[in-house]
Coordinates of C-alpha atoms and ligand atoms in Angstrom, one line a residue:
M170 CA 48.4 176.0 112.0
C171 CA 48.3 179.2 114.0
V172 CA 45.7 178.0 116.5
E173 CA 47.9 178.6 119.6
Q174 CA 48.6 182.2 118.5
A175 CA 44.9 182.7 117.7
R176 CA 43.9 181.4 121.1
R177 CA 46.2 183.9 122.8
W178 CA 44.9 186.9 120.7
I179 CA 41.3 185.9 121.7
Q180 CA 42.2 185.5 125.4
D181 CA 44.0 188.9 125.5
A182 CA 41.2 190.8 123.6
S183 CA 38.7 193.0 125.3
L184 CA 36.8 193.9 122.1
I185 CA 36.0 191.0 119.8
T186 CA 33.8 191.2 116.7
V187 CA 32.6 188.2 114.7
L188 CA 31.3 187.9 111.2
T189 CA 29.5 184.7 110.3
G190 CA 28.2 183.3 107.0
A191 CA 26.3 180.2 105.8
G192 CA 29.2 177.9 106.7
I193 CA 28.5 178.1 110.4
S194 CA 25.0 176.7 109.9
A195 CA 26.2 174.0 107.5
E196 CA 26.7 171.5 110.3
S197 CA 23.1 172.1 111.4
G198 CA 22.0 170.9 108.0
I199 CA 21.3 174.2 106.3
P200 CA 22.6 174.4 102.7
T201 CA 25.2 177.1 102.0
F202 CA 24.9 179.3 98.8
R203 CA 28.1 178.6 96.9
G204 CA 30.2 175.4 96.7
Q205 CA 29.2 171.9 95.5
A206 CA 25.9 171.5 97.3
G207 CA 25.2 175.3 97.5
L208 CA 21.7 176.8 96.7
W209 CA 23.1 178.8 93.8
K210 CA 24.1 175.5 92.1
Q211 CA 20.5 174.5 92.0
F212 CA 18.7 177.9 91.7
R213 CA 19.5 181.2 89.9
P214 CA 19.8 184.2 92.3
E215 CA 18.4 186.4 89.5
D216 CA 15.1 184.4 89.6
L217 CA 14.7 184.3 93.4
A218 CA 16.9 186.8 95.3
T219 CA 16.4 190.2 93.6
P220 CA 13.7 192.8 93.9
E221 CA 13.1 192.4 90.2
A222 CA 12.5 188.6 90.6
F223 CA 9.9 189.3 93.3
A224 CA 8.1 191.9 91.2
R225 CA 8.0 189.5 88.3
N226 CA 6.8 186.4 90.2
P227 CA 6.1 186.9 94.0
K228 CA 4.4 183.5 94.3
L229 CA 7.5 181.7 93.0
V230 CA 9.8 183.6 95.3
W231 CA 7.5 183.0 98.3
E232 CA 7.4 179.3 97.5
W233 CA 11.2 179.2 97.6
Y234 CA 11.4 181.0 100.8
D235 CA 8.6 178.8 102.4
W236 CA 10.6 175.8 101.4
R237 CA 13.7 177.2 103.1
R238 CA 11.7 178.3 106.2
G239 CA 10.5 174.7 106.4
L240 CA 14.1 173.3 106.1
I241 CA 15.5 175.8 108.7
D242 CA 12.6 175.1 111.1
Q243 CA 13.7 171.5 111.4
T244 CA 17.3 172.3 112.3
K245 CA 18.9 173.3 115.6
P246 CA 22.0 175.3 116.5
N247 CA 25.4 173.4 116.4
N248 CA 28.5 173.6 118.6
G249 CA 29.8 176.5 116.5
H250 CA 26.8 178.6 117.4
Y251 CA 27.1 177.6 121.1
A252 CA 30.8 178.4 121.2
L253 CA 30.0 181.9 120.2
V254 CA 27.5 182.2 123.0
Q255 CA 30.3 181.3 125.5
L256 CA 32.7 183.7 123.9
E257 CA 30.1 186.5 124.2
H258 CA 29.8 185.8 128.0
R259 CA 33.4 186.0 128.7
T260 CA 34.4 188.9 126.4
P261 CA 34.0 192.5 127.8
Q262 CA 32.8 193.8 124.5
F263 CA 31.5 191.4 121.9
T264 CA 29.6 192.0 118.7
L265 CA 28.2 189.2 116.5
I266 CA 27.5 190.2 112.9
T267 CA 25.8 187.6 110.7
Q268 CA 25.0 187.4 107.1
N269 CA 22.7 184.5 107.9
V270 CA 18.9 184.9 107.8
D271 CA 18.2 181.6 109.7
G272 CA 18.0 182.9 113.3
L273 CA 20.2 180.1 114.7
H274 CA 22.5 182.4 116.6
E275 CA 19.5 183.8 118.6
R276 CA 18.2 180.3 119.1
A277 CA 21.6 179.3 120.5
G278 CA 21.4 182.1 123.0
S279 CA 23.5 184.9 121.5
Q280 CA 22.3 188.1 123.0
T281 CA 23.0 190.8 120.4
V282 CA 23.1 189.8 116.8
L283 CA 23.4 192.2 113.9
E284 CA 21.6 190.5 111.0
V285 CA 23.0 192.5 108.1
H286 CA 21.1 190.5 105.5
G287 CA 17.8 190.5 107.5
S288 CA 15.8 187.5 108.7
I289 CA 13.8 184.9 107.0
W290 CA 11.5 184.9 110.0
K291 CA 10.5 188.5 109.4
L292 CA 8.1 189.9 106.8
R293 CA 8.1 193.4 105.3
C294 CA 5.4 195.3 103.4
T295 CA 6.2 196.3 99.8
E296 CA 4.3 199.5 100.1
C297 CA 4.2 200.9 103.7
C298 CA 7.0 200.8 106.4
R299 CA 5.5 197.9 108.4
S300 CA 7.6 194.8 109.2
W301 CA 6.7 192.0 111.6
P302 CA 7.9 188.6 112.8
D303 CA 6.2 185.5 111.3
R304 CA 7.2 181.9 112.0
T305 CA 4.4 180.3 109.9
V306 CA 5.6 177.3 108.0
P307 CA 4.6 177.1 105.3
L308 CA 2.6 180.3 104.4
C309 CA -0.4 179.3 102.4
T310 CA -0.5 182.1 99.8
P311 CA 1.7 185.1 99.2
P312 CA 1.1 187.0 102.5
H313 CA -0.3 190.5 102.7
C314 CA 0.2 193.4 105.0
V315 CA -2.7 194.9 107.0
C316 CA -2.6 197.8 104.5
G317 CA -3.6 195.4 101.8
A318 CA -0.3 195.4 99.9
L319 CA 1.9 192.3 99.2
A320 CA 4.4 191.4 101.9
R321 CA 7.9 190.2 101.1
P322 CA 10.5 188.2 103.0
G323 CA 12.5 190.5 105.4
V324 CA 15.8 189.7 103.8
V325 CA 18.3 191.7 101.7
W326 CA 18.4 190.8 98.1
F327 CA 21.1 191.6 95.5
G328 CA 21.1 195.3 94.5
E329 CA 19.4 196.3 97.8
N330 CA 21.0 198.4 100.6
L331 CA 21.6 196.8 103.9
P332 CA 19.5 198.0 106.9
E333 CA 21.2 201.3 107.7
D334 CA 21.2 201.2 111.5
V335 CA 22.4 197.6 111.6
W336 CA 25.1 198.3 109.1
I337 CA 26.3 201.4 111.0
A338 CA 26.6 199.3 114.2
A339 CA 28.5 196.5 112.3
H340 CA 30.9 199.1 110.8
K341 CA 31.5 200.7 114.3
A342 CA 32.2 197.3 115.9
T343 CA 34.6 196.4 113.2
L344 CA 36.5 199.6 113.4
A345 CA 36.9 199.3 117.2
C346 CA 37.8 195.6 117.7
D347 CA 41.1 194.0 118.8
V348 CA 40.2 190.6 117.2
F349 CA 37.9 190.0 114.2
L350 CA 36.8 186.5 113.6
V351 CA 35.4 185.6 110.1
I352 CA 33.6 182.3 110.2
G353 CA 32.1 180.2 107.4
T354 CA 31.8 182.8 104.6
S355 CA 33.2 182.8 101.1
A356 CA 33.7 186.5 101.6
V357 CA 32.6 187.4 98.0
V358 CA 29.4 189.3 98.8
Y359 CA 29.8 193.0 99.5
P360 CA 29.6 195.2 101.5
A361 CA 29.7 192.5 104.3
A362 CA 33.0 190.9 102.9
G363 CA 34.6 194.4 103.1
L364 CA 34.4 194.3 106.9
A365 CA 37.3 191.8 107.2
H366 CA 39.5 194.2 105.2
L367 CA 38.3 197.2 107.3
A368 CA 39.2 195.3 110.5
K369 CA 42.6 194.4 109.2
S370 CA 43.4 198.0 108.1
S371 CA 42.2 199.3 111.5
G372 CA 44.8 197.1 113.3
A373 CA 42.7 194.1 114.4
K374 CA 44.0 190.6 114.3
V375 CA 41.8 188.8 111.7
I376 CA 41.2 185.1 112.2
E377 CA 39.4 183.1 109.6
I378 CA 37.7 179.7 110.2
N379 CA 36.6 177.9 107.1
T380 CA 36.7 174.4 105.6
E381 CA 38.6 175.9 102.6
A382 CA 40.6 178.9 101.6
T383 CA 38.5 181.9 100.6
A384 CA 38.7 185.3 98.8
I385 CA 40.2 186.8 102.0
S386 CA 42.6 184.1 103.1
E387 CA 45.6 185.9 101.7
S388 CA 44.8 189.0 103.7
V389 CA 44.0 187.6 107.1
D390 CA 46.4 187.0 110.0
C391 CA 45.5 183.3 110.5
T392 CA 43.2 180.8 108.7
L393 CA 42.1 177.8 110.7
L394 CA 41.0 175.2 108.2
G395 CA 38.1 172.9 109.3
P396 CA 34.5 172.8 110.3
S397 CA 33.5 175.7 112.6
G398 CA 31.5 173.3 114.9
Q399 CA 34.8 171.6 115.8
I400 CA 37.4 174.5 115.5
L401 CA 35.4 177.1 117.5
P402 CA 35.0 175.0 120.7
E403 CA 38.7 174.1 120.6
L404 CA 39.7 177.7 120.0
I405 CA 37.8 179.2 122.9
R406 CA 38.5 176.3 125.3
Ligands
LIG44 C1 32.2 176.1 106.2 C2 31.6 175.0 106.6 C3 31.8 174.6 108.0 C4 31.0 175.3 104.6 N1 32.5 175.3 108.8 N2 33.0 176.8 107.0 C5 28.5 193.1 90.5 C6 27.3 192.8 90.0 C7 26.1 192.9 90.7 C8 26.2 193.3 92.0 C9 27.5 193.5 92.6 C10 28.6 193.4 91.8 N3 29.7 193.7 92.6 C11 29.2 193.9 93.9 C12 27.9 193.8 93.8 C13 27.0 194.0 95.0 C14 26.4 192.7 95.5 C15 27.6 191.6 95.6 O1 28.4 191.6 96.5 N4 27.6 190.8 94.6 C16 28.8 189.8 94.4 C17 28.2 188.4 94.6 C18 29.4 190.1 93.1 N5 26.0 193.0 96.8 C19 24.7 193.5 97.0 O2 23.9 193.6 96.1 C20 24.4 193.9 98.4 N6 23.9 195.2 98.4 C21 24.6 196.3 98.0 O3 25.7 196.2 97.6 O4 23.9 197.5 98.1 C22 24.4 198.6 97.4 C23 23.9 198.6 96.0 C24 22.6 199.1 95.8 C25 22.1 199.1 94.5 C26 22.8 198.5 93.5 C27 24.1 198.0 93.7 C28 24.6 198.0 95.0 C29 23.4 193.0 99.0 C30 23.8 191.6 99.1 C31 22.7 190.7 99.6 C32 23.1 189.3 99.6 N7 21.9 188.5 99.8 C33 22.1 187.0 100.0 C34 20.6 186.4 100.1 C35 20.0 186.8 101.4 C36 18.6 186.3 101.5 C37 18.5 184.8 101.5 O5 19.1 184.1 102.3 O6 17.8 184.4 100.6 O7 22.8 186.8 101.2 S1 23.0 186.2 98.7 C38 23.8 185.1 99.8 O8 25.2 185.4 99.9 C39 23.3 185.4 101.3 C40 24.5 185.3 102.1 O9 24.3 186.0 103.3 C41 25.6 185.9 101.2 C42 27.0 185.5 101.6 O10 27.1 184.1 101.5 P1 28.0 183.3 102.5 O11 27.4 183.4 103.9 O12 29.4 183.7 102.4 O13 27.8 181.8 102.0 P2 28.6 181.0 100.9 O14 27.8 179.8 100.5 O15 29.1 181.9 99.8 O16 29.9 180.5 101.6 C43 29.9 179.5 102.6 C44 31.3 179.3 103.2 O17 31.2 178.4 104.3 C45 32.3 178.7 102.1 O18 33.5 179.4 102.1 C46 32.5 177.3 102.7 O19 33.8 176.8 102.4 C47 32.3 177.5 104.2 N8 31.9 176.3 104.9 N9 30.9 174.4 105.6 C48 33.1 176.4 108.3 N10 31.2 173.4 108.4
LIG45 ZN1 1.7 197.7 104.3

């Protein structure tokens, strides 16, 4: 394994950007999307995670998100999340980009988190521009905005654009970094997965941490195979 080399790249870097996916929260007990026990094995994304699905059956979609909010609410950050808080403290310029909607990076203490797929703890109006935090678990009925229209989960569904300001910041941090860490993502969902390729083509060292090889393993500089809750604390020690 290239762990010693990866450790040196991290130590020497002044700009580090990190992209995390569902795998970093797996050790907290939150199911991932793909893979054996993934959510998409049990549920169809077309029925639950598209704007069309919500328009067809908002109650069903809200029930699914309420169930997930309940699950996430009972978990806590793991050693992988905490290792990234330490890395942020000791790196001159550090950006954490997450595809996760669970809020565990913030709960661990990460200061600035770019949530490119939104947050399960935010609601958004389907008609006006309002969005607001909501930690109610579970919500009793499909919730509504003060304007009277139906509210939706503040997450990014398939076919939807990523929040523009967040995406621009993620793009900039990827272009500028010396080291790009890709942790616990299958790297199949775009445009987020494209960030690893962008980092590589801009000259960054790209280090992947995952329990298995992924769509980007062939293109990165180093893949560290194993659970991020173990590998990350060892890597930044
Ligand atoms: C561990 C571990 C441990 C486990 N330690 N590792 C063809 C058809 C239709 C659409 C497209 C298409 N081609 C491209 C698209 C666009 C589409 C897309 O990429 N689809 C592909 C799947 C084909 N993308 C979009 O639609 C995006 N928007 C967009 O492109 O806008 C432009 C546009 C506009 C209009 C029309 C078309 C385009 C938006 C994508 C939004 C994704 N949303 C979700 C749901 C969020 C809300 C929610 O949570 O409910 O985001 S889907 C889901 O996947 C979620 C995740 O953030 C995302 C990525 O998943 P992630 O994090 O990688 O998880 P897994 O499960 O895949 O992987 C876990 C990994 O962890 C595995 O590798 C494990 O091995 C590993 N692991 N334990 C370390 N302990
Ligand atoms: Zn409204």
